[in-house]
Amino acid sequence: MSAPPSPSPTRWFKALRRTRLGDTFLKASPVVCTEQLKRARAAFQAGRMAMESFRLAQLEALVRMLAEHECDFVDALCRDLHKPRFETVVSELILVKNEALYAINNLSKWMEPQHVERNLATSLDECMVVSEPLGVVLVVGAWCSPVQLCLVPLVGAIAAGNCVIINPSDTSFHTAELLHRLIPSYLDNECYHVLLASASDLPEIVDLKFDHVFFTGNSADGSKVAQAAARTLTPVSLVLGGKNPCYVDQHCDVSTAARRIAWARFQNAGQSAAAPDYVLCHAEAQVRLLQALRCSLLHFYGADPRESRSFGRMVNAENFNRVRDMLGKSGKVAVGGQVNEAEKYIAPTLLTDVEETDPIMQQEIFGPILPILTVRNVDEAISFICRREKPLCVYVYSSNRKVISRLMEETSSGSFCANDSILQSLMVVLPFGGVGASGMGAYHGRSSFDTFSHRKSCLLRSTRIECVTYLRYPPYEDRNLSLMTWASTLSSKSQGWCQIL
Amino acid sequence: MSREQQAVERARTAFLTGRSKPLDYRIGQLKALQRCITERQKDISDALKKDLNKSEIGTPLYETLGLEGEIMLAVNKLAQWAAPRPVEKNLLTLSDQVFIQPQPLGVVLVIGAWNYPWAVTLQPLIGVIAAGNAAIVKPSEVSVHSSKVMEEILPLYLDKVTPPPPPCPVWSDCERDVPVVTGGVSETQELLRQRFDHIVYTGNSSVGKLVMEAAARHLTPVTLELGGKSPCYIDKQCDITIACRRITWGKFTNCGQTCIAPDYILCEPSLQDRVVEEIRKNVKEFYSDDPKSCVDYGRIINQRHFRRVMALVEGSTIALGGENDESLSYIAPTVLRDVKPDAKVMQEEIFGPVLPIVTVSGVDEAIRFINEREKPLALYVFSPDNKLIRRIIDETSSGGVLANDCLVHFSVSALPFGGVGNSGMGCYHGRHSFDQFSHLRGCLLKSLAMEGVNKMRYPPHTAKKLGWARFFILQQVDLGFLGRMAALAVLAVIAAVMLQRYLQ
């Protein structure tokens, strides 16, 4: 484990940025990208990644990289976010390994053409969907989980047979540097490149023309990336943020719920896109919930979380200031509230008496503060959630199946989880992504493979059975039409429709 | 509030009432759409005759039969499509419910095209309604009569969940040579300024980019069905007679104004004469000696497009046809021979009854030729050799591939229809429409029990907890069925042991 951060990390960080990623370097990132793009396109044309064996080898190399350099990753994430070793290994490294292993195990199946249901007319033909790579894709990561957010999409892109340019966030500078150093030693140098660039350069980089852009980050940058992509008709996937609501019902085991909520909210010092952003608590459960949360926090981080090795820090001064400013202006601090600017430390904080109009309810918090709002019943909670933009996740804690069903059916969000948080975003079998303001497109597991593939329809007919097709040729006659209409109604009951063409 | 803003507001209000969510409602709307098409067939035919000189039989054949089929499929399968889709579970989620739940998106804008004004505009609408959304339909006013009829009849059958589309603003959206919309620019821009939950656009790339950019400002996802130059490779070993018959049908239907029409032919020089001859024979058989007077032969949509297509012919040798009449927007079925790759006609999608033949030395050159260009919407290959066909499938990219025929892959609902690269993004037809206009939401339902298993993830973190986490979470390389059973047995033993300790 590394030593605690030095007294003025902010200044040190800024100095490092000036010397390493100086202004000239940042300005040149579109230039660097042009060169990388040229090499990647040439590599794609050469067609090496069409082979399953090539893709498998790259995925296995990725798994090796994570295993062999676990300490380096732990170290980098500690410097960037004061992330505890446990969180790094479990939520970053193991997650990527799982995705890679899942892809390795299933790649043959995914690469096979999928035969589809035929109708009467095509029963003698071959109808299938072939998954083909898109070409060269751009993966832009975010700083809150810098390894996972770059490498999980990378797994999908490699599995689908694309060349990739990865742009890790420059805010989590050490991790970006580490990826920049390690990836060329493990993955094919012509097909995969790491680009160090800032968010402001992204529109210019996207203009260089990729075959897909996968972006994780905030909505403002996401919209700019999407607009740039539109200019070149480049499809995009956006994983943005949102205020993820968490409804706590009066019928539930409050102490367990509190433990799970506290774990989800305060890991990585609250800087996690899938964490519950605020709690809507049923009036009857409010007091118990607050007490249970207080207990959980004490148990997790001790009396002074600043001393705990399990608690993180804000990533930089900008975010620290943003979150600290929200503290003073919203509701009442029930637990926590302490800050330390030098360390970018904000204590795990619970707020009560929060109004919907407070500043803390106007933006995604992305910090270790959990506002608790009271609602009288489920209806009020549902209408509160529906009044706002669709978030990335909706959470509900209740032992009542009906309440869970109602929350699930009457709200919309990227994903949904009952009686726990974040876990649905870690599963390879569930598509993870946003909807509406929280993004578009999904990934994880098979969804990653599909996101980075083009599913090409192929219909292979023969030229032998011409007699059947004569019905469609002009000159058109009524009898032809009635025959075709009759044939359509015949098969309509079983398969939908048939056209003798 | 502008008229467009009002229309969107009304649609959103209707959606928020939740009316369009129950399956019965959606099925009712789909059946109403079905009735609209069957009962008003005459009005639809008349409009198409005026717009594109489509024959009375051509209407159901190319426009409405397909729609009716899609509607019936959606009605029959809706319950299955809308149901939660379970996914595979692992050891940690054995006692949980894990599934994908399709949900409606909200208000969807459907922008139609003029070449098959009914098929292309209403087919996405079927998927939009099936997925439980509200919709705004914006038919192309280039097909003046059809959009007028659509504006009149749709609201009579569909509920107010689909508010009457705004009175057709006078603007042209699909003018291929004009990157910026002319005429009622303000109305178009006003509509695109509104916020939708999804936009479907069928048309050309220039306007497609504008639609996507406008959508991007609201973070709205789009489905774009654009065009491209769909190549058609004829192998020397294929049955040229039948191949040319199918190509003639595919190309000259709707006067070549089909997004998936074979745009140009690639074949060896030795085949060229034969190809021209066969096409000549088939044109005569389909459209008689004088296609101008044939009721089954269409017209170019308007004079602007007529001039555009005629200009493309310049500089190339006409092997067949070439006759034209601007006053009637009539262009005869035309074949060009020995066309050079840099000829005018090879620089943009033709969208007219002009079929250039470009000679290539063989399949290698054909593949190179195709790959040097933008990815098209469709790719056709005529050959009896399966290996050659597979090679072309593997070494080129396009929206779809059809071997030994033209156009018909559009009619197989199980195949996703859509473009890639410059030819578009997203896909639809059948179940793919439903999925395209839904949000597929990942859902995990756990219980508050079994907390013991979770203990390893809570702080304060210890090396021991990390060890347990690795064991439980990390997926090993597949051990096969026996391996999984063994792992399950070991887990059961461990769980029993832990439970015992817990109870003590």
mmCIF file of C-alpha atoms in Angstrom, chain B residues 110 152 272 285 298 362:
data_model
loop_
_atom_site.group_PDB
_atom_site.id
_atom_site.type_symbol
_atom_site.label_atom_id
_atom_site.label_comp_id
_atom_site.label_asym_id
_atom_site.label_seq_id
_atom_site.Cartn_x
_atom_site.Cartn_y
_atom_site.Cartn_z
ATOM 1 C CA VAL B 110 -41.305 9.693 -37.358
ATOM 2 C CA GLU B 152 -56.616 13.638 -43.353
ATOM 3 C CA GLN B 272 -21.762 -6.842 -70.550
ATOM 4 C CA GLU B 285 -41.828 -7.868 -71.169
ATOM 5 C CA GLY B 298 -43.751 4.962 -62.675
ATOM 6 C CA GLY B 362 -13.270 -10.394 -61.342
#
